[in-house]
């Protein structure tokens, strides 16, 4: 498949086989689960990493079970991002901020007291309803140029447009950027946040690869994408959230916005690490993680130990299914999201239960499939009186804590 950003040829980096959609949690073990190839490829021209095969967006997001968790780490990240926006003059008390892919509105909720107006857009009606009930005006739709024009008529012109993680969730990011280009005023700011591809590769986060993530962005392809729409990068901030994320700040190429030093610094850093060697090391490490977890779990089960997983993450679906772990190995999965409870992880067929039940059941091991919240989850489990269950942390390499 040619690069969906610049059109150059691509080559295959990693083939994870045929997998169900990660967040399509089943209501019974018997429920049918369509499977689709999960193949990561890299563009020879702009170093864009993308999925070869993209699943229909309505199928992925029509009824969405990922609700942004109420996490300390996420609140801290949101606070820092808002501080950066104000400190650098990207937002002010008079700003209207529009967020694309706003989910239940946690970020806008954080921003709401500091700005004039916030509006969210999200394609999942079940998610929009939760956001509205929490006081966040949310339009249920996929964002593109035609919607941009309708939004302008209904709400006015936004000063800031935010798209966090959602530019990776769409087969055609040009469609989103074209809408932003059309809607953003001359001195407006576009903020795009994504998992940062060099971190994904350096930390062996192969479980970030699932059908919702159609792109894995580094700075280089984003510069290309923006240039193709007559926009430019003016600032970059790195953040530890989701295993290492990048926040891009962009403006119209003709705008007065000053280009911050951060752009040069991070581009140089990226240049030094991003290349064939890193891709080769990543692929080897992915195989080592699969081998190590398989061996560890087999050994533990052989000793009669019980293993649960912790965090019904989209990442967990890829991790479990690539390794070949099922309900024969992992008894249950603990998760804090009520709408996930009683459902089953696709293909692995592991039932999801509330965290409280996991604390009480006190299995011998938790395979931490929400490893990105390790520093939050392990202390929480201990504080709840469970001192005995050990955690198997799969990423960046297998360790037991
Ligand atoms: O891009 C995406 C990212 C940002 O979020 C989406 N495509 C889907 C989703 O990916 P994920 O499911 O891998 O995300 P999280 O944020 O790692 O999911 C955390 C899961 O762990 C949630 O289901 C909630 C759960 N959790 C928990 O059970 N106890 C989370 C915390 C913090 C906890 O204490």
Tab-separated table of C-alpha atoms and ligand atoms in Angstrom:
chain	number	residue	atom	x	y	z
A	1	UNK	CA	0.000	0.000	0.000
A	2	UNK	CA	1.503	3.432	-0.893
A	3	UNK	CA	2.061	5.870	1.976
A	4	UNK	CA	-1.255	7.482	2.889
A	5	UNK	CA	0.573	10.700	3.684
A	6	UNK	CA	2.983	11.295	0.798
A	7	UNK	CA	2.177	8.516	-1.696
A	8	UNK	CA	5.683	6.984	-1.748
A	9	UNK	CA	6.138	3.188	-1.639
A	10	UNK	CA	6.164	1.356	1.682
A	11	UNK	CA	7.667	-1.872	2.995
A	12	UNK	CA	6.456	-4.246	5.702
A	13	UNK	CA	7.940	-3.830	9.186
A	14	UNK	CA	5.921	-6.321	11.232
A	15	UNK	CA	3.088	-8.737	10.525
A	16	UNK	CA	1.098	-9.549	13.675
A	17	UNK	CA	-1.274	-11.916	11.883
A	18	UNK	CA	-5.030	-11.803	11.688
A	19	UNK	CA	-6.713	-10.082	14.647
A	20	UNK	CA	-10.156	-8.880	15.722
A	21	UNK	CA	-10.772	-5.168	16.373
A	22	UNK	CA	-9.162	-4.582	19.778
A	23	UNK	CA	-12.018	-2.716	21.458
A	24	UNK	CA	-14.736	-4.962	20.107
A	25	UNK	CA	-15.297	-6.618	23.464
A	26	UNK	CA	-17.740	-9.483	23.076
A	27	UNK	CA	-20.906	-10.076	25.077
A	28	UNK	CA	-20.321	-13.862	25.021
A	29	UNK	CA	-17.459	-16.183	24.180
A	30	UNK	CA	-19.474	-17.554	21.255
A	31	UNK	CA	-20.094	-14.163	19.619
A	32	UNK	CA	-18.636	-13.915	16.118
A	33	UNK	CA	-15.520	-11.776	15.754
A	34	UNK	CA	-14.420	-10.703	12.298
A	35	UNK	CA	-10.618	-10.743	12.010
A	36	UNK	CA	-8.481	-8.531	9.829
A	37	UNK	CA	-4.776	-8.544	8.922
A	38	UNK	CA	-2.631	-6.439	11.270
A	39	UNK	CA	0.439	-5.393	9.317
A	40	UNK	CA	2.685	-2.416	10.068
A	41	UNK	CA	4.470	-0.815	7.149
A	42	UNK	CA	6.939	2.031	6.752
A	43	UNK	CA	7.148	4.685	4.055
A	44	UNK	CA	10.541	4.935	2.383
A	45	UNK	CA	9.993	8.635	1.693
A	46	UNK	CA	8.662	10.356	4.844
A	47	UNK	CA	9.115	7.540	7.418
A	48	UNK	CA	5.411	7.372	8.049
A	49	UNK	CA	4.411	4.160	9.850
A	50	UNK	CA	0.942	2.985	8.929
A	51	UNK	CA	-1.293	-0.072	8.891
A	52	UNK	CA	-1.475	-1.786	5.530
A	53	UNK	CA	-5.149	-2.715	6.000
A	54	UNK	CA	-7.687	-0.308	7.480
A	55	UNK	CA	-10.979	-1.420	9.004
A	56	UNK	CA	-14.116	0.631	8.291
A	57	UNK	CA	-14.421	3.517	10.772
A	58	UNK	CA	-18.097	2.936	11.548
A	59	UNK	CA	-17.248	-0.607	12.499
A	60	UNK	CA	-14.513	0.617	14.867
A	61	UNK	CA	-16.157	3.666	16.433
A	62	UNK	CA	-19.944	3.357	15.956
A	63	UNK	CA	-20.414	2.132	19.530
A	64	UNK	CA	-17.164	2.709	21.398
A	65	UNK	CA	-16.215	0.970	24.623
A	66	UNK	CA	-13.070	2.958	25.410
A	67	UNK	CA	-14.034	5.711	27.812
A	68	UNK	CA	-11.113	7.879	28.874
A	69	UNK	CA	-10.324	6.647	32.391
A	70	UNK	CA	-10.398	8.849	35.466
A	71	UNK	CA	-6.638	8.602	35.901
A	72	UNK	CA	-4.251	10.664	37.983
A	73	UNK	CA	-1.593	10.490	35.246
A	74	UNK	CA	-4.073	11.684	32.639
A	75	UNK	CA	-5.281	14.586	34.793
A	76	UNK	CA	-1.665	15.639	35.365
A	77	UNK	CA	-0.999	15.452	31.618
A	78	UNK	CA	-4.096	17.532	30.825
A	79	UNK	CA	-3.087	20.126	33.403
A	80	UNK	CA	0.420	20.443	31.931
A	81	UNK	CA	-0.943	20.732	28.414
A	82	UNK	CA	-3.354	23.497	29.408
A	83	UNK	CA	-0.515	25.313	31.209
A	84	UNK	CA	1.638	25.086	28.076
A	85	UNK	CA	-1.213	26.419	25.907
A	86	UNK	CA	-1.612	29.471	28.129
A	87	UNK	CA	2.085	30.081	28.784
A	88	UNK	CA	2.910	30.056	25.064
A	89	UNK	CA	-0.082	32.224	24.165
A	90	UNK	CA	-1.922	29.548	22.159
A	91	UNK	CA	-5.044	30.013	24.319
A	92	UNK	CA	-6.487	32.775	26.503
A	93	UNK	CA	-9.591	33.419	28.585
A	94	UNK	CA	-11.386	34.564	25.415
A	95	UNK	CA	-10.655	31.397	23.404
A	96	UNK	CA	-13.121	29.029	21.814
A	97	UNK	CA	-11.554	25.544	21.793
A	98	UNK	CA	-12.884	22.771	19.559
A	99	UNK	CA	-11.720	19.214	20.209
A	100	UNK	CA	-11.957	16.495	17.558
A	101	UNK	CA	-12.257	12.971	19.029
A	102	UNK	CA	-13.154	14.354	22.446
A	103	UNK	CA	-14.420	11.032	23.877
A	104	UNK	CA	-16.206	11.647	27.223
A	105	UNK	CA	-14.807	15.182	27.334
A	106	UNK	CA	-12.181	14.837	30.063
A	107	UNK	CA	-9.751	17.276	28.417
A	108	UNK	CA	-12.441	19.854	27.626
A	109	UNK	CA	-13.783	19.547	31.162
A	110	UNK	CA	-10.327	20.487	32.372
A	111	UNK	CA	-10.124	23.418	29.977
A	112	UNK	CA	-13.707	24.666	30.387
A	113	UNK	CA	-13.165	26.948	33.432
A	114	UNK	CA	-10.244	28.714	31.733
A	115	UNK	CA	-11.683	29.619	28.303
A	116	UNK	CA	-14.776	31.211	26.740
A	117	UNK	CA	-16.231	28.139	25.052
A	118	UNK	CA	-15.491	24.452	24.474
A	119	UNK	CA	-17.148	22.089	21.993
A	120	UNK	CA	-16.301	18.444	21.374
A	121	UNK	CA	-16.796	16.186	18.353
A	122	UNK	CA	-16.861	12.422	18.602
A	123	UNK	CA	-18.235	9.731	16.281
A	124	UNK	CA	-19.659	7.442	19.007
A	125	UNK	CA	-23.165	8.370	20.176
A	126	UNK	CA	-22.834	6.390	23.450
A	127	UNK	CA	-19.672	8.372	24.262
A	128	UNK	CA	-21.217	11.749	23.255
A	129	UNK	CA	-24.157	11.148	25.598
A	130	UNK	CA	-21.787	10.722	28.558
A	131	UNK	CA	-19.898	13.898	27.634
A	132	UNK	CA	-23.118	15.943	27.305
A	133	UNK	CA	-24.406	14.643	30.640
A	134	UNK	CA	-21.156	15.985	32.116
A	135	UNK	CA	-21.810	19.458	30.679
A	136	UNK	CA	-19.615	19.243	27.557
A	137	UNK	CA	-21.415	20.247	24.360
A	138	UNK	CA	-20.547	17.412	21.946
A	139	UNK	CA	-21.430	16.897	18.283
A	140	UNK	CA	-21.681	13.269	17.145
A	141	UNK	CA	-19.858	13.056	13.791
A	142	UNK	CA	-16.631	12.301	11.938
A	143	UNK	CA	-14.679	15.501	11.293
A	144	UNK	CA	-14.042	16.626	7.684
A	145	UNK	CA	-14.381	19.815	5.577
A	146	UNK	CA	-18.182	19.620	5.221
A	147	UNK	CA	-18.618	19.224	8.992
A	148	UNK	CA	-16.144	22.065	9.587
A	149	UNK	CA	-18.439	24.412	7.681
A	150	UNK	CA	-21.504	23.256	9.630
A	151	UNK	CA	-19.621	23.749	12.908
A	152	UNK	CA	-18.644	27.263	11.919
A	153	UNK	CA	-22.284	28.109	11.179
A	154	UNK	CA	-23.462	26.620	14.482
A	155	UNK	CA	-20.711	27.657	16.929
A	156	UNK	CA	-18.512	30.260	15.209
A	157	UNK	CA	-14.800	30.057	14.393
A	158	UNK	CA	-12.619	28.258	16.978
A	159	UNK	CA	-9.339	29.876	18.050
A	160	UNK	CA	-7.817	26.519	18.909
A	161	UNK	CA	-8.522	23.098	17.381
A	162	UNK	CA	-7.327	20.068	19.326
A	163	UNK	CA	-7.049	16.510	17.986
A	164	UNK	CA	-5.622	14.163	20.566
A	165	UNK	CA	-4.755	10.680	19.334
A	166	UNK	CA	-7.530	10.823	16.741
A	167	UNK	CA	-5.373	11.674	13.694
A	168	UNK	CA	-3.996	8.153	14.031
A	169	UNK	CA	-7.505	6.730	14.157
A	170	UNK	CA	-8.512	7.656	10.669
A	171	UNK	CA	-7.572	6.109	7.335
A	172	UNK	CA	-7.192	9.493	5.688
A	173	UNK	CA	-5.585	12.173	7.900
A	174	UNK	CA	-5.672	14.539	4.909
A	175	UNK	CA	-9.441	14.681	5.345
A	176	UNK	CA	-9.049	15.916	8.937
A	177	UNK	CA	-6.238	18.374	8.187
A	178	UNK	CA	-8.166	19.809	5.214
A	179	UNK	CA	-11.119	20.478	7.547
A	180	UNK	CA	-8.827	22.110	10.103
A	181	UNK	CA	-7.165	24.221	7.407
A	182	UNK	CA	-10.612	25.442	6.317
A	183	UNK	CA	-11.865	26.207	9.827
A	184	UNK	CA	-8.816	27.637	11.607
A	185	UNK	CA	-8.556	31.460	11.618
A	186	UNK	CA	-5.341	33.117	10.363
A	187	UNK	CA	-3.705	33.174	13.803
A	188	UNK	CA	-5.369	30.085	15.214
A	189	UNK	CA	-3.512	27.062	16.583
A	190	UNK	CA	-3.969	23.390	15.802
A	191	UNK	CA	-2.831	20.990	18.549
A	192	UNK	CA	-2.312	17.365	17.576
A	193	UNK	CA	-1.306	14.758	20.135
A	194	UNK	CA	-0.278	11.194	19.387
A	195	UNK	CA	1.740	8.320	20.707
A	196	UNK	CA	5.261	9.191	19.482
A	197	UNK	CA	6.522	6.533	17.053
A	198	UNK	CA	10.181	6.646	18.176
A	199	UNK	CA	9.032	5.947	21.761
A	200	UNK	CA	6.740	3.155	20.575
A	201	UNK	CA	9.723	1.580	18.813
A	202	UNK	CA	12.370	2.280	21.476
A	203	UNK	CA	10.132	0.878	24.252
A	204	UNK	CA	9.061	-2.182	22.229
A	205	UNK	CA	5.400	-1.131	22.533
A	206	UNK	CA	4.189	-3.472	19.792
A	207	UNK	CA	0.822	-3.676	21.572
A	208	UNK	CA	0.141	-0.092	20.438
A	209	UNK	CA	-0.441	-1.702	17.050
A	210	UNK	CA	-4.140	-2.437	16.554
A	211	UNK	CA	-6.690	-1.525	13.924
A	212	UNK	CA	-7.724	1.775	15.537
A	213	UNK	CA	-4.132	2.971	15.198
A	214	UNK	CA	-3.788	3.360	11.464
A	215	UNK	CA	-0.771	5.720	11.842
A	216	UNK	CA	2.249	5.881	14.206
A	217	UNK	CA	3.497	9.426	13.966
A	218	UNK	CA	7.027	10.735	14.117
A	219	UNK	CA	7.840	14.403	13.506
A	220	UNK	CA	9.059	13.889	9.932
A	221	UNK	CA	5.791	12.618	8.420
A	222	UNK	CA	3.779	15.197	10.367
A	223	UNK	CA	5.874	18.028	8.902
A	224	UNK	CA	5.155	16.550	5.458
A	225	UNK	CA	1.425	16.189	6.199
A	226	UNK	CA	1.147	19.790	7.389
A	227	UNK	CA	3.172	21.158	4.482
A	228	UNK	CA	0.825	19.457	2.052
A	229	UNK	CA	-1.947	21.629	3.543
A	230	UNK	CA	0.084	24.807	3.661
A	231	UNK	CA	0.536	24.586	7.425
A	232	UNK	CA	3.671	24.410	9.550
A	233	UNK	CA	4.866	23.104	12.860
A	234	UNK	CA	5.570	25.862	15.398
A	235	UNK	CA	6.151	23.937	18.631
A	236	UNK	CA	6.558	20.409	19.989
A	237	UNK	CA	6.089	19.091	23.534
A	238	UNK	CA	6.901	15.565	24.656
A	239	UNK	CA	4.822	13.856	27.356
A	240	UNK	CA	5.134	10.487	29.148
A	241	UNK	CA	1.425	9.625	28.791
A	242	UNK	CA	0.458	6.451	26.849
A	243	UNK	CA	4.007	5.138	26.766
A	244	UNK	CA	5.447	8.389	25.393
A	245	UNK	CA	3.403	10.912	23.424
A	246	UNK	CA	4.158	13.948	21.308
A	247	UNK	CA	2.114	17.129	21.127
A	248	UNK	CA	2.438	19.071	17.867
A	249	UNK	CA	1.424	22.733	17.700
A	250	UNK	CA	0.771	23.923	14.142
A	251	UNK	CA	-0.350	27.100	12.408
A	252	UNK	CA	-1.103	28.310	8.901
A	253	UNK	CA	2.177	28.680	6.972
A	254	UNK	CA	1.321	32.368	6.504
A	255	UNK	CA	0.554	33.033	10.203
A	256	UNK	CA	2.692	35.275	12.425
A	257	UNK	CA	3.380	32.446	14.894
A	258	UNK	CA	7.041	32.195	15.910
A	259	UNK	CA	8.654	28.734	15.455
A	260	UNK	CA	9.892	27.588	18.877
A	261	UNK	CA	13.330	26.125	19.512
A	262	UNK	CA	11.624	22.856	20.536
A	263	UNK	CA	10.985	22.045	16.862
A	264	UNK	CA	14.690	22.078	15.951
A	265	UNK	CA	15.715	20.240	19.138
A	266	UNK	CA	13.223	17.390	18.772
A	267	UNK	CA	13.758	17.047	15.030
A	268	UNK	CA	17.489	16.607	15.631
A	269	UNK	CA	16.836	14.061	18.380
A	270	UNK	CA	14.493	12.156	16.110
A	271	UNK	CA	16.955	12.209	13.235
A	272	UNK	CA	19.519	10.518	15.495
A	273	UNK	CA	17.308	7.530	16.409
A	274	UNK	CA	14.749	6.921	13.692
A	275	UNK	CA	16.003	4.482	11.053
A	276	UNK	CA	16.325	0.895	9.872
A	277	UNK	CA	18.418	-0.143	12.855
A	278	UNK	CA	15.695	0.902	15.283
A	279	UNK	CA	13.038	-0.950	13.281
A	280	UNK	CA	15.189	-4.104	13.226
A	281	UNK	CA	15.770	-3.957	16.993
A	282	UNK	CA	12.044	-3.385	17.598
A	283	UNK	CA	11.032	-6.477	15.625
A	284	UNK	CA	13.572	-8.651	17.474
A	285	UNK	CA	12.390	-7.345	20.852
A	286	UNK	CA	8.742	-8.047	19.998
A	287	UNK	CA	9.634	-11.701	19.357
A	288	UNK	CA	11.643	-11.845	22.598
A	289	UNK	CA	8.689	-10.482	24.608
A	290	UNK	CA	6.378	-13.085	23.097
A	291	UNK	CA	8.867	-15.875	23.871
A	292	UNK	CA	9.490	-14.656	27.453
A	293	UNK	CA	5.822	-14.215	28.390
A	294	UNK	CA	4.845	-17.566	26.920
A	295	UNK	CA	7.600	-19.293	28.893
A	296	UNK	CA	6.842	-17.415	32.124
A	297	UNK	CA	3.087	-18.069	32.021
A	298	UNK	CA	3.604	-21.752	31.145
A	299	UNK	CA	5.998	-22.087	34.069
A	300	UNK	CA	3.620	-20.347	36.503
A	301	UNK	CA	0.616	-22.418	35.411
A	302	UNK	CA	2.776	-25.539	35.736
A	303	UNK	CA	3.379	-24.577	39.372
A	304	UNK	CA	-0.383	-24.259	39.894
A	305	UNK	CA	-0.322	-20.448	40.124
A	306	UNK	CA	-3.252	-18.277	39.030
A	307	UNK	CA	-2.783	-15.461	36.526
A	308	UNK	CA	-5.204	-12.605	35.709
A	309	UNK	CA	-4.634	-9.666	33.407
A	310	UNK	CA	-5.065	-6.061	34.570
A	311	UNK	CA	-6.530	-3.434	32.218
A	312	UNK	CA	-8.909	-4.370	29.371
A	313	UNK	CA	-6.901	-2.118	27.090
A	314	UNK	CA	-6.905	-2.141	23.316
A	315	UNK	CA	-3.189	-2.819	23.726
A	316	UNK	CA	-4.045	-5.887	25.798
A	317	UNK	CA	-5.985	-7.424	22.898
A	318	UNK	CA	-2.926	-7.234	20.654
A	319	UNK	CA	-0.571	-8.415	23.391
A	320	UNK	CA	-2.637	-11.425	24.470
A	321	UNK	CA	-3.626	-12.469	20.967
A	322	UNK	CA	-0.154	-12.124	19.464
A	323	UNK	CA	1.329	-14.142	22.318
A	324	UNK	CA	-1.499	-16.680	22.127
A	325	UNK	CA	-2.836	-16.310	25.669
A	326	UNK	CA	-6.497	-17.144	26.222
A	327	UNK	CA	-8.937	-17.935	29.019
A	328	UNK	CA	-7.088	-21.235	29.341
A	329	UNK	CA	-4.111	-19.293	30.701
A	330	UNK	CA	-5.563	-16.063	32.104
A	331	UNK	CA	-8.588	-16.490	34.354
A	332	UNK	CA	-10.085	-12.988	34.276
A	333	UNK	CA	-9.166	-9.422	33.362
A	334	UNK	CA	-9.630	-6.572	35.871
A	335	UNK	CA	-10.742	-3.144	34.648
A	336	UNK	CA	-12.236	0.043	36.102
A	337	UNK	CA	-14.652	0.766	33.204
A	338	UNK	CA	-18.202	-0.387	34.096
A	339	UNK	CA	-19.355	-0.826	30.452
A	340	UNK	CA	-16.532	-3.346	29.899
A	341	UNK	CA	-17.605	-5.564	32.801
A	342	UNK	CA	-19.085	-8.930	31.867
A	343	UNK	CA	-17.702	-8.619	28.318
A	344	UNK	CA	-14.916	-10.740	26.841
A	345	UNK	CA	-11.616	-9.770	25.238
A	346	UNK	CA	-11.959	-10.801	21.582
A	347	UNK	CA	-10.116	-13.930	20.461
A	348	UNK	CA	-8.553	-14.416	23.931
A	349	UNK	CA	-12.077	-14.904	25.352
A	350	UNK	CA	-11.105	-13.585	28.797
A	351	UNK	CA	-13.964	-12.152	30.869
A	352	UNK	CA	-13.596	-8.624	32.252
A	353	UNK	CA	-14.441	-8.008	35.912
A	354	UNK	CA	-14.377	-4.916	38.131
A	355	UNK	CA	-11.037	-4.113	39.739
A	356	UNK	CA	-12.553	-4.603	43.214
A	357	UNK	CA	-13.184	-8.282	42.456
A	358	UNK	CA	-9.587	-8.718	41.370
A	359	UNK	CA	-8.269	-7.149	44.572
A	360	UNK	CA	-10.438	-9.522	46.597
A	361	UNK	CA	-9.682	-12.620	44.504
A	362	UNK	CA	-6.002	-11.905	44.994
A	363	UNK	CA	-4.575	-14.142	42.235
A	364	UNK	CA	-0.879	-15.015	42.299
A	365	UNK	CA	-0.070	-12.784	39.283
A	366	UNK	CA	-1.530	-9.902	37.288
A	367	UNK	CA	-0.275	-9.555	33.713
A	368	UNK	CA	-0.336	-5.757	33.510
A	369	UNK	CA	-1.916	-5.064	30.129
A	370	UNK	CA	-2.382	-1.420	31.220
A	371	UNK	CA	1.403	-1.095	31.758
A	372	UNK	CA	1.177	2.610	30.853
A	373	UNK	CA	-0.603	3.145	34.205
A	374	UNK	CA	1.855	0.986	36.186
A	375	UNK	CA	2.809	3.743	38.633
A	376	UNK	CA	-0.850	4.323	39.383
A	377	UNK	CA	-2.247	0.785	39.372
A	378	UNK	CA	0.362	-1.057	41.473
A	379	UNK	CA	0.213	1.443	44.389
A	380	UNK	CA	-3.600	1.427	44.175
A	381	UNK	CA	-3.774	-2.370	44.421
A	382	UNK	CA	-1.383	-2.311	47.380
A	383	UNK	CA	-3.363	0.479	49.069
A	384	UNK	CA	-6.492	-1.655	48.711
A	385	UNK	CA	-4.876	-4.245	50.951
A	386	UNK	CA	-3.569	-6.644	48.308
A	387	UNK	CA	0.099	-7.088	49.105
A	388	UNK	CA	0.560	-10.535	47.621
A	389	UNK	CA	-0.313	-10.472	43.890
A	390	UNK	CA	2.810	-9.992	41.784
A	391	UNK	CA	2.702	-7.957	38.575
A	392	UNK	CA	4.101	-9.205	35.276
A	393	UNK	CA	5.025	-6.030	33.396
A	394	UNK	CA	5.366	-6.880	29.690
A	395	UNK	CA	6.777	-3.623	28.262
A	396	UNK	CA	9.546	-2.571	27.530
A	397	UNK	CA	10.767	-6.074	28.467
A	398	UNK	CA	9.242	-8.713	30.698
A	399	UNK	CA	9.752	-8.132	34.427
A	400	UNK	CA	8.005	-9.272	37.599
A	401	UNK	CA	7.321	-6.718	40.347
B	1	LIG	O1	-5.627	5.722	21.194
B	1	LIG	C1	-6.247	5.155	22.070
B	1	LIG	C2	-5.788	5.317	23.443
B	1	LIG	C3	-5.348	6.715	23.771
B	1	LIG	O2	-6.714	4.839	24.372
B	1	LIG	C4	-7.463	4.350	21.795
B	1	LIG	N1	-7.428	3.793	20.505
B	1	LIG	C5	-7.914	3.391	22.813
B	1	LIG	C6	-7.256	3.535	24.137
B	1	LIG	O3	-6.249	2.562	24.202
B	1	LIG	P1	-6.121	1.601	25.460
B	1	LIG	O4	-7.393	0.862	25.669
B	1	LIG	O5	-4.903	0.777	25.271
B	1	LIG	O6	-5.972	2.765	26.557
B	1	LIG	P2	-5.590	2.908	28.056
B	1	LIG	O7	-5.824	4.314	28.391
B	1	LIG	O8	-4.254	2.364	28.318
B	1	LIG	O9	-6.659	2.004	28.825
B	1	LIG	C7	-6.560	1.845	30.192
B	1	LIG	C8	-7.550	0.796	30.643
B	1	LIG	O10	-7.196	0.404	31.937
B	1	LIG	C9	-8.982	1.324	30.680
B	1	LIG	O11	-9.882	0.329	30.236
B	1	LIG	C10	-9.196	1.623	32.138
B	1	LIG	C11	-8.278	0.647	32.823
B	1	LIG	N2	-7.748	1.152	34.102
B	1	LIG	C12	-7.977	0.429	35.243
B	1	LIG	O12	-8.619	-0.651	35.193
B	1	LIG	N3	-7.501	0.918	36.432
B	1	LIG	C13	-7.031	2.305	34.109
B	1	LIG	C14	-6.536	2.804	35.301
B	1	LIG	C15	-5.745	4.082	35.338
B	1	LIG	C16	-6.795	2.085	36.502
B	1	LIG	O13	-6.382	2.482	37.609
